[in-house]
CSV table of C-alpha atoms in Angstrom, one decimal:
chain,number,residue,atom,x,y,z
A,175,UNK,CA,107.0,120.4,118.3
A,176,UNK,CA,107.5,120.3,114.6
A,177,UNK,CA,106.5,118.5,111.6
A,178,UNK,CA,109.8,117.4,110.9
A,179,UNK,CA,110.4,115.9,114.0
A,180,UNK,CA,107.1,114.4,114.3
A,181,UNK,CA,108.5,112.9,111.2
A,182,UNK,CA,111.5,111.7,112.4
A,183,UNK,CA,109.8,110.0,115.4
A,184,UNK,CA,106.9,108.2,113.2
A,185,UNK,CA,109.7,107.2,110.8
A,186,UNK,CA,112.4,105.9,113.3
A,187,UNK,CA,109.5,103.8,115.5
A,188,UNK,CA,107.6,103.0,112.0
A,189,UNK,CA,110.8,101.3,110.7
A,190,UNK,CA,111.4,99.7,114.0
A,191,UNK,CA,108.2,98.2,114.3
A,192,UNK,CA,108.4,96.6,110.7
A,193,UNK,CA,112.1,95.3,111.2
A,194,UNK,CA,111.3,93.8,114.1
A,195,UNK,CA,108.9,90.8,112.9
A,196,UNK,CA,105.9,91.6,113.8
A,197,UNK,CA,102.9,91.5,111.3
A,198,UNK,CA,102.4,94.5,109.1
A,199,UNK,CA,98.5,94.7,109.3
A,200,UNK,CA,99.0,94.9,113.5
A,201,UNK,CA,102.2,96.8,113.5
A,202,UNK,CA,100.8,99.8,111.6
A,203,UNK,CA,97.5,99.8,113.5
A,204,UNK,CA,99.5,100.4,116.9
A,205,UNK,CA,101.7,102.9,115.9
A,206,UNK,CA,99.2,104.8,114.4
A,207,UNK,CA,96.6,104.7,117.3
A,208,UNK,CA,99.7,105.1,119.2
A,209,UNK,CA,100.4,108.6,117.2
A,210,UNK,CA,96.8,109.6,116.9
A,211,UNK,CA,96.6,109.0,121.1
A,212,UNK,CA,100.2,111.1,121.8
A,213,UNK,CA,99.8,113.9,119.0
A,214,UNK,CA,95.7,114.5,119.3
A,215,UNK,CA,94.5,113.2,122.7
A,216,UNK,CA,91.8,110.8,123.3
A,217,UNK,CA,89.0,113.2,121.4
A,218,UNK,CA,90.6,112.4,118.3
A,219,UNK,CA,90.4,108.2,119.4
A,220,UNK,CA,86.7,108.0,118.1
A,221,UNK,CA,87.9,108.6,114.1
A,222,UNK,CA,89.5,105.4,114.6
A,223,UNK,CA,86.7,103.2,113.4
A,224,UNK,CA,85.2,105.8,111.3
A,225,UNK,CA,88.7,106.2,109.3
A,226,UNK,CA,89.1,102.4,109.0
A,227,UNK,CA,85.6,101.8,107.8
A,228,UNK,CA,85.2,104.8,105.3
A,229,UNK,CA,88.9,102.8,104.0
A,230,UNK,CA,87.0,99.3,103.5
A,231,UNK,CA,83.9,100.8,102.6
A,232,UNK,CA,84.6,100.7,98.9
A,233,UNK,CA,83.3,98.3,96.1
A,234,UNK,CA,86.2,98.0,94.5
A,235,UNK,CA,87.9,96.1,97.2
A,236,UNK,CA,85.2,93.4,96.3
A,237,UNK,CA,87.8,92.4,92.9
A,238,UNK,CA,90.4,91.5,95.4
A,239,UNK,CA,88.8,88.2,96.9
A,240,UNK,CA,88.0,88.0,93.4
A,241,UNK,CA,91.0,88.0,91.6
A,242,UNK,CA,92.6,86.1,94.8
A,243,UNK,CA,90.3,83.3,94.3
A,244,UNK,CA,91.3,83.3,90.4
A,245,UNK,CA,94.7,82.4,91.5
A,246,UNK,CA,93.3,80.0,94.2
A,247,UNK,CA,91.7,77.9,91.5
A,248,UNK,CA,94.0,77.8,88.8
A,249,UNK,CA,96.6,77.3,91.7
A,250,UNK,CA,95.4,74.7,93.0
A,251,UNK,CA,94.9,72.6,89.7
A,252,UNK,CA,97.0,70.8,86.9
A,253,UNK,CA,96.9,74.2,85.2
A,254,UNK,CA,100.9,74.9,85.7
A,255,UNK,CA,102.0,71.7,84.4
A,256,UNK,CA,99.5,71.7,81.4
A,257,UNK,CA,100.8,75.3,80.2
A,258,UNK,CA,104.3,74.5,80.8
A,259,UNK,CA,104.1,70.7,79.3
A,260,UNK,CA,101.9,72.7,76.1
A,261,UNK,CA,105.2,75.9,75.4
A,262,UNK,CA,107.8,72.7,76.1
A,263,UNK,CA,106.7,70.8,73.0
A,264,UNK,CA,106.7,74.0,71.1
A,265,UNK,CA,110.1,75.1,71.9
A,266,UNK,CA,112.5,72.1,73.3
A,267,UNK,CA,114.8,71.9,70.0
A,268,UNK,CA,115.6,75.8,71.1
A,269,UNK,CA,118.8,76.3,73.2
A,270,UNK,CA,117.2,76.9,76.3
A,271,UNK,CA,113.9,76.2,75.8
A,272,UNK,CA,112.8,74.9,78.4
A,273,UNK,CA,113.9,77.9,80.3
A,274,UNK,CA,112.0,79.8,77.8
A,275,UNK,CA,109.2,77.5,78.3
A,276,UNK,CA,109.2,78.6,82.0
A,277,UNK,CA,109.7,82.0,81.1
A,278,UNK,CA,106.3,81.8,78.9
A,279,UNK,CA,104.3,79.9,81.1
A,280,UNK,CA,104.6,82.5,84.1
A,281,UNK,CA,103.5,85.0,81.8
A,282,UNK,CA,100.6,83.5,80.7
A,283,UNK,CA,99.9,82.4,84.4
A,284,UNK,CA,100.2,85.7,85.7
A,285,UNK,CA,97.8,86.9,83.1
A,286,UNK,CA,95.7,84.3,85.1
A,287,UNK,CA,96.3,84.7,88.8
A,288,UNK,CA,97.9,88.5,89.5
A,289,UNK,CA,99.8,87.1,92.0
A,290,UNK,CA,103.8,86.4,92.4
A,291,UNK,CA,104.0,83.6,95.2
A,292,UNK,CA,101.3,81.8,93.1
A,293,UNK,CA,102.9,81.8,90.1
A,294,UNK,CA,106.1,81.0,91.2
A,295,UNK,CA,105.2,77.9,92.9
A,296,UNK,CA,102.9,76.5,90.1
A,297,UNK,CA,105.3,77.0,87.2
A,298,UNK,CA,108.5,75.7,89.6
A,299,UNK,CA,107.0,72.8,90.9
A,300,UNK,CA,107.1,71.3,87.6
A,301,UNK,CA,109.7,73.8,85.6
A,302,UNK,CA,112.5,73.0,88.4
A,303,UNK,CA,112.8,69.6,88.4
A,304,UNK,CA,112.4,69.2,85.0
A,305,UNK,CA,115.2,71.7,84.1
A,306,UNK,CA,117.4,70.4,86.5
A,307,UNK,CA,117.1,66.4,85.4
A,308,UNK,CA,117.9,67.9,81.8
A,309,UNK,CA,121.0,69.4,83.5
A,310,UNK,CA,120.4,73.2,83.1
A,311,UNK,CA,122.9,74.9,86.1
A,312,UNK,CA,120.7,75.6,89.5
A,313,UNK,CA,121.4,79.3,89.3
A,314,UNK,CA,119.3,79.5,85.9
A,315,UNK,CA,116.6,77.1,86.7
A,316,UNK,CA,115.9,78.7,90.1
A,317,UNK,CA,116.6,82.5,89.1
A,318,UNK,CA,114.8,82.0,85.8
A,319,UNK,CA,111.3,80.8,88.2
A,320,UNK,CA,112.2,83.4,90.9
A,321,UNK,CA,112.3,86.4,88.1
A,322,UNK,CA,109.2,84.5,85.9
A,323,UNK,CA,106.9,84.9,89.3
A,324,UNK,CA,107.6,88.4,89.9
A,325,UNK,CA,105.2,88.8,86.4
A,326,UNK,CA,102.2,87.9,88.8
A,327,UNK,CA,102.0,91.5,89.9
A,328,UNK,CA,102.8,93.1,86.5
A,329,UNK,CA,100.6,91.7,83.9
A,330,UNK,CA,96.8,91.9,84.7
A,331,UNK,CA,95.3,91.1,86.7
A,332,UNK,CA,97.1,92.5,89.3
A,333,UNK,CA,96.8,93.0,93.1
A,334,UNK,CA,99.3,95.3,93.1
A,335,UNK,CA,97.7,97.9,90.5
A,336,UNK,CA,94.2,97.4,92.4
A,337,UNK,CA,96.1,98.5,95.7
A,338,UNK,CA,97.9,101.3,93.9
A,339,UNK,CA,94.8,102.6,92.5
A,340,UNK,CA,92.7,102.4,95.4
A,341,UNK,CA,95.4,104.4,97.2
A,342,UNK,CA,95.8,107.0,94.3
A,343,UNK,CA,92.3,107.0,93.3
A,344,UNK,CA,94.1,105.6,89.6
A,345,UNK,CA,91.9,104.0,87.4
A,346,UNK,CA,92.7,100.1,88.0
A,347,UNK,CA,91.5,99.7,84.4
A,348,UNK,CA,94.5,102.2,82.8
A,349,UNK,CA,96.6,100.5,85.1
A,350,UNK,CA,95.7,96.9,83.8
A,351,UNK,CA,96.3,98.2,80.3
A,352,UNK,CA,99.4,99.9,81.8
A,353,UNK,CA,101.0,97.0,82.7
A,354,UNK,CA,100.4,95.1,79.4
A,355,UNK,CA,103.3,96.0,77.3
A,356,UNK,CA,106.0,96.1,80.0
A,357,UNK,CA,105.0,93.0,81.3
A,358,UNK,CA,105.9,91.9,78.0
A,359,UNK,CA,109.1,93.5,77.6
A,360,UNK,CA,110.1,92.4,81.1
A,361,UNK,CA,109.2,88.9,79.9
A,362,UNK,CA,111.0,89.3,76.5
A,363,UNK,CA,114.4,90.9,78.6
A,364,UNK,CA,114.3,87.8,81.3
A,365,UNK,CA,114.1,85.5,78.2
A,366,UNK,CA,117.0,87.5,75.9
A,367,UNK,CA,119.3,86.8,79.0
A,368,UNK,CA,118.6,83.6,79.4
A,369,UNK,CA,119.8,82.8,75.5
A,370,UNK,CA,122.7,85.4,76.5
A,371,UNK,CA,124.2,83.5,79.2
A,372,UNK,CA,123.3,79.7,77.9
A,373,UNK,CA,125.3,81.2,74.6
A,374,UNK,CA,128.0,82.4,76.8
A,375,UNK,CA,128.1,79.7,78.9
A,376,UNK,CA,128.3,77.3,75.7
A,377,UNK,CA,125.9,75.1,77.6
A,378,UNK,CA,123.7,72.6,75.3
A,379,UNK,CA,120.5,71.3,77.4
A,380,UNK,CA,120.6,67.3,77.9
A,381,UNK,CA,117.8,66.2,74.6
A,382,UNK,CA,114.6,65.0,75.7
A,383,UNK,CA,114.0,61.3,75.8
A,384,UNK,CA,112.0,61.9,72.6
A,385,UNK,CA,111.1,63.9,70.4
A,386,UNK,CA,107.5,65.6,69.8
A,387,UNK,CA,105.9,65.0,66.9
A,388,UNK,CA,103.5,67.9,65.1
A,389,UNK,CA,100.7,65.8,65.9
A,390,UNK,CA,101.7,65.9,69.2
A,391,UNK,CA,102.6,69.2,69.0
A,392,UNK,CA,99.5,70.6,68.2
A,393,UNK,CA,97.5,68.3,70.8
A,394,UNK,CA,98.5,70.3,73.0
A,395,UNK,CA,96.9,73.7,72.0
A,396,UNK,CA,94.0,73.0,73.2
A,397,UNK,CA,95.5,72.8,76.6
A,398,UNK,CA,96.1,76.8,76.5
A,399,UNK,CA,92.6,77.2,74.9
A,400,UNK,CA,91.1,77.3,78.4
A,401,UNK,CA,93.4,79.9,80.0
A,402,UNK,CA,93.3,82.0,76.7
A,403,UNK,CA,89.6,82.2,77.2
A,404,UNK,CA,89.4,83.1,80.8
A,405,UNK,CA,91.8,86.1,80.3
A,406,UNK,CA,90.2,87.7,76.9
A,407,UNK,CA,86.7,87.2,78.5
A,408,UNK,CA,87.8,89.1,81.2
A,409,UNK,CA,89.4,91.7,79.6
A,410,UNK,CA,86.7,91.8,77.4
A,411,UNK,CA,84.0,92.6,80.1
A,412,UNK,CA,86.3,95.0,81.6
A,413,UNK,CA,87.2,97.3,78.5
A,414,UNK,CA,84.4,96.5,76.2
A,415,UNK,CA,82.3,98.5,78.8
A,416,UNK,CA,80.2,95.5,80.1
A,417,UNK,CA,81.5,95.1,83.8
A,418,UNK,CA,83.3,97.4,86.1
A,419,UNK,CA,86.7,95.6,87.4
A,420,UNK,CA,85.3,94.2,90.5
A,421,UNK,CA,82.3,92.4,88.0
A,422,UNK,CA,85.0,91.6,85.6
A,423,UNK,CA,86.9,90.3,88.3
A,424,UNK,CA,83.7,87.9,89.6
A,425,UNK,CA,83.5,86.7,86.1
A,426,UNK,CA,86.7,85.8,86.2
A,427,UNK,CA,86.5,83.6,89.4
A,428,UNK,CA,83.7,82.1,88.2
A,429,UNK,CA,85.2,81.0,85.2
A,430,UNK,CA,88.3,79.7,86.5
A,431,UNK,CA,86.1,77.8,89.1
A,432,UNK,CA,83.9,76.3,86.0
A,433,UNK,CA,87.7,75.3,84.0
A,434,UNK,CA,88.7,73.5,87.4
A,435,UNK,CA,85.4,71.3,87.4
A,436,UNK,CA,85.0,70.1,83.9
A,437,UNK,CA,88.8,70.4,83.1
A,438,UNK,CA,90.5,69.0,85.7
A,439,UNK,CA,87.2,67.7,88.0
A,440,UNK,CA,88.0,69.5,90.8
A,441,UNK,CA,84.8,68.9,92.5
A,442,UNK,CA,85.5,67.0,96.0
A,443,UNK,CA,85.0,69.4,99.2
A,444,UNK,CA,88.5,69.0,100.1
A,445,UNK,CA,90.0,70.3,97.0
A,446,UNK,CA,87.3,73.1,97.6
A,447,UNK,CA,88.0,73.8,101.0
A,448,UNK,CA,92.1,74.4,100.0
A,449,UNK,CA,90.4,76.8,97.2
A,450,UNK,CA,88.3,78.5,100.1
A,451,UNK,CA,90.7,78.6,102.7
A,452,UNK,CA,93.5,80.0,101.0
A,453,UNK,CA,91.4,82.3,99.4
A,454,UNK,CA,90.1,83.7,102.8
A,455,UNK,CA,93.5,83.6,104.2
A,456,UNK,CA,95.3,85.9,102.0
A,457,UNK,CA,92.0,88.3,101.1
A,458,UNK,CA,92.1,88.7,104.9
A,459,UNK,CA,95.4,89.4,105.0
A,460,UNK,CA,95.8,92.0,102.0
A,461,UNK,CA,92.2,93.5,103.5
A,462,UNK,CA,93.6,93.9,107.3
A,463,UNK,CA,96.6,95.7,105.5
A,464,UNK,CA,94.6,98.1,104.0
A,465,UNK,CA,92.6,98.9,106.7
A,466,UNK,CA,96.0,99.7,109.0
A,467,UNK,CA,97.4,101.3,105.7
A,468,UNK,CA,94.2,103.7,105.8
A,469,UNK,CA,94.7,104.7,109.2
A,470,UNK,CA,98.1,105.2,109.0
A,471,UNK,CA,97.9,108.0,105.9
A,472,UNK,CA,95.3,109.6,108.5
A,473,UNK,CA,97.6,109.5,110.6
A,474,UNK,CA,100.1,110.9,108.8
A,475,UNK,CA,97.6,113.5,106.9
A,476,UNK,CA,96.5,114.8,110.5
A,477,UNK,CA,100.0,115.5,111.7
A,478,UNK,CA,101.0,117.3,108.7
A,479,UNK,CA,103.2,114.9,107.5
A,480,UNK,CA,102.6,114.4,104.1
A,481,UNK,CA,101.9,118.2,103.6
A,482,UNK,CA,105.2,119.0,104.5
A,483,UNK,CA,107.1,116.8,102.9
A,484,UNK,CA,105.8,117.5,99.6
A,485,UNK,CA,106.3,121.1,99.9
A,486,UNK,CA,110.1,120.6,101.3
A,487,UNK,CA,110.7,118.5,98.3
A,488,UNK,CA,108.6,121.7,96.0
A,489,UNK,CA,111.0,123.9,97.6
A,490,UNK,CA,114.3,122.6,97.0
A,491,UNK,CA,113.4,122.5,93.3
A,492,UNK,CA,115.3,119.5,92.4
A,493,UNK,CA,115.7,118.3,88.7
A,494,UNK,CA,112.0,116.0,88.1
A,495,UNK,CA,114.0,113.1,87.3
A,496,UNK,CA,116.9,113.1,90.3
A,497,UNK,CA,113.5,113.1,92.6
A,498,UNK,CA,112.5,109.7,90.5
A,499,UNK,CA,115.8,108.3,90.7
A,500,UNK,CA,115.9,108.9,94.5
A,501,UNK,CA,112.0,107.8,94.9
A,502,UNK,CA,113.1,104.4,93.4
A,503,UNK,CA,115.8,104.3,95.1
A,504,UNK,CA,113.9,104.5,98.1
A,505,UNK,CA,111.4,102.3,96.9
A,506,UNK,CA,113.6,99.9,95.6
A,507,UNK,CA,115.5,99.8,99.8
A,508,UNK,CA,111.8,99.4,101.2
A,509,UNK,CA,111.6,96.2,99.1
A,510,UNK,CA,114.5,95.0,100.7
A,511,UNK,CA,112.4,94.7,104.1
A,512,UNK,CA,108.6,95.2,103.8
A,513,UNK,CA,105.9,93.3,101.5
A,514,UNK,CA,105.1,94.8,98.4
A,515,UNK,CA,101.4,95.1,99.6
A,516,UNK,CA,102.4,97.3,103.2
A,517,UNK,CA,105.0,99.5,100.7
A,518,UNK,CA,102.1,100.6,98.6
A,519,UNK,CA,99.3,101.3,100.7
A,520,UNK,CA,101.9,103.3,103.1
A,521,UNK,CA,104.1,105.0,100.3
A,522,UNK,CA,101.7,105.7,97.4
A,523,UNK,CA,99.3,108.4,99.1
A,524,UNK,CA,102.8,110.3,100.2
A,525,UNK,CA,104.6,109.9,96.5
A,526,UNK,CA,101.5,110.9,94.6
A,527,UNK,CA,101.1,114.2,95.1
A,528,UNK,CA,105.1,114.5,95.0
A,529,UNK,CA,105.0,113.0,91.4
A,530,UNK,CA,102.1,114.6,90.2
A,531,UNK,CA,103.7,118.3,91.0
A,532,UNK,CA,106.5,116.9,89.1
A,533,UNK,CA,105.1,116.6,85.7
A,534,UNK,CA,104.4,112.4,86.2
A,535,UNK,CA,102.1,110.2,84.7
A,536,UNK,CA,100.5,108.8,87.9
A,537,UNK,CA,99.2,105.6,85.8
A,538,UNK,CA,102.9,105.0,84.3
A,539,UNK,CA,104.1,105.8,88.0
A,540,UNK,CA,102.4,102.7,88.8
A,541,UNK,CA,104.0,100.3,86.7
A,542,UNK,CA,107.7,101.8,88.2
A,543,UNK,CA,106.1,101.2,91.1
A,544,UNK,CA,104.9,98.1,90.6
A,545,UNK,CA,108.6,96.7,89.2
A,546,UNK,CA,110.2,98.2,92.4
A,547,UNK,CA,108.2,95.8,94.1
A,548,UNK,CA,109.1,92.9,91.7
A,549,UNK,CA,112.6,93.6,93.0
A,550,UNK,CA,111.6,92.8,96.3
A,551,UNK,CA,110.5,89.8,96.0
A,552,UNK,CA,113.7,88.2,94.5
A,553,UNK,CA,115.8,90.2,97.1
A,554,UNK,CA,116.8,89.2,100.6
A,555,UNK,CA,116.0,89.9,102.9
A,556,UNK,CA,112.3,89.5,102.5
A,557,UNK,CA,112.6,87.5,99.3
A,558,UNK,CA,109.2,85.7,99.4
A,559,UNK,CA,109.9,84.0,95.7
A,560,UNK,CA,113.8,82.7,97.0
A,561,UNK,CA,111.8,81.5,99.6
A,562,UNK,CA,109.4,79.3,97.3
A,563,UNK,CA,111.9,78.0,95.0
A,564,UNK,CA,114.3,77.2,97.7
A,565,UNK,CA,110.9,74.9,99.6
A,566,UNK,CA,110.8,73.4,95.8
A,567,UNK,CA,114.6,72.6,95.7
A,568,UNK,CA,115.5,72.1,99.2
A,569,UNK,CA,118.9,71.1,98.1
A,570,UNK,CA,120.0,74.0,96.7
A,571,UNK,CA,121.5,76.3,98.7
A,572,UNK,CA,119.4,79.8,99.0
A,573,UNK,CA,123.0,81.8,98.4
A,574,UNK,CA,123.1,80.0,95.1
A,575,UNK,CA,119.6,81.1,94.2
A,576,UNK,CA,119.8,84.4,95.3
A,577,UNK,CA,123.3,84.5,93.0
A,578,UNK,CA,120.7,83.0,89.9
A,579,UNK,CA,118.3,86.0,90.6
A,580,UNK,CA,120.7,88.9,90.3
A,581,UNK,CA,120.7,89.1,86.7
A,582,UNK,CA,116.8,89.5,86.6
A,583,UNK,CA,117.3,92.1,88.9
A,584,UNK,CA,119.6,94.2,86.6
A,585,UNK,CA,116.6,93.1,83.7
A,586,UNK,CA,114.0,94.7,86.3
A,587,UNK,CA,116.2,97.8,86.3
A,588,UNK,CA,117.2,98.3,83.2
A,589,UNK,CA,113.1,97.9,82.2
A,590,UNK,CA,112.9,101.1,84.6
A,591,UNK,CA,115.3,102.8,82.7
A,592,UNK,CA,113.4,102.2,79.3
A,593,UNK,CA,110.5,103.2,80.8
A,594,UNK,CA,111.9,106.4,81.9
A,595,UNK,CA,113.4,107.0,78.5
A,596,UNK,CA,110.2,105.8,76.8
A,597,UNK,CA,107.1,105.8,78.9
A,598,UNK,CA,104.8,105.5,76.6
A,599,UNK,CA,105.3,102.0,76.2
A,600,UNK,CA,102.9,102.0,79.5
A,601,UNK,CA,100.5,105.0,79.0
A,602,UNK,CA,99.9,104.5,74.9
A,603,UNK,CA,97.7,101.1,75.3
A,604,UNK,CA,95.6,103.0,78.0
A,605,UNK,CA,95.0,106.1,76.5
A,606,UNK,CA,94.4,104.6,72.7
A,607,UNK,CA,91.9,102.2,74.6
A,608,UNK,CA,90.5,104.1,77.1
A,609,UNK,CA,91.3,108.0,75.4
A,610,UNK,CA,93.5,110.5,76.8
A,611,UNK,CA,93.8,111.2,80.8
A,612,UNK,CA,94.8,114.5,80.3
């Protein structure tokens, strides 16, 4: 059987299993073992355990539960409320200022959690009811939170970047730095769109029930200080040459736990149990997907499917930008049906040699891939953030929330175009701080 025929069979069955609703880790693992047995026989079965062990025997993976714990500790605390209230005090008089406050809070929260669902839930619980109370349309109130939550996987520390770095052996430190400016740019695009649509509709939010004095505004600043301290602390130990990404994640987790105890008095056993339970659940899920994806990658390589695809694209002599457009379209479609972690671990090892051969920077491509994953988070049918927001505002129809996210999807697509035209937005900071990788 030719590699092309094998590839078609693998693709069809993989899509069928993933679209069936089966857990990604079990689905990928079962497919991989089945095809290894089918095409290589039982003699190759011993490599299953070796491949999984080799894929998980990586010190970098320690950073995943640590960053997840950061998000769990901050997400379980009233931190989202404090961020929201502090920014609202400074921006409440600006037209659309409450939405801008929520987007700014999402950006700051993203720099603490590295998780989109945690960011969306923490800010949405405070922001959506308040925006609706002040008269903001439901599509703006819910759509802005859905979009702001996606910043959790772009602004470092990002679990998505960690997975991409592990899958392609790209420097995680460079990926973190590469996400900073695009993350700020995307936040700015979200804010500009919000201001435009509010101006276009002639909408004026209902005024707050009281005015904030300068004293009250400055009293809110200490509420943001702990978050800035954590962000600066993690970035310093990581880029100051003090620690590796895994060790920096440990520092961040420790700081978050300390702040949770000292500032928010989260010392009760039940509160710690919630943090540890959520950390364990998400970490185990991610690590199981990694194990299954490593085995899936071995299966593709052993059947020469990856090499055949790369060679076919090279022989076709496709223009590199046409190729990039095709890759973006492919990732966009995948994001409609498959969770981001699974997409990255399944596709990154396949796409990496292709984009390298086409002359693209792997760090830059990591940012492009992540923005595509962000689109999937606010686009049905997967659209995880849509359903999180729907649980916060159950009386708002899901279709109304979806319509509210469409302009922000356009903003993300525009960000991809801007990064293609000006790749230095992603590559300048890592090259400046860590030296050129070329």
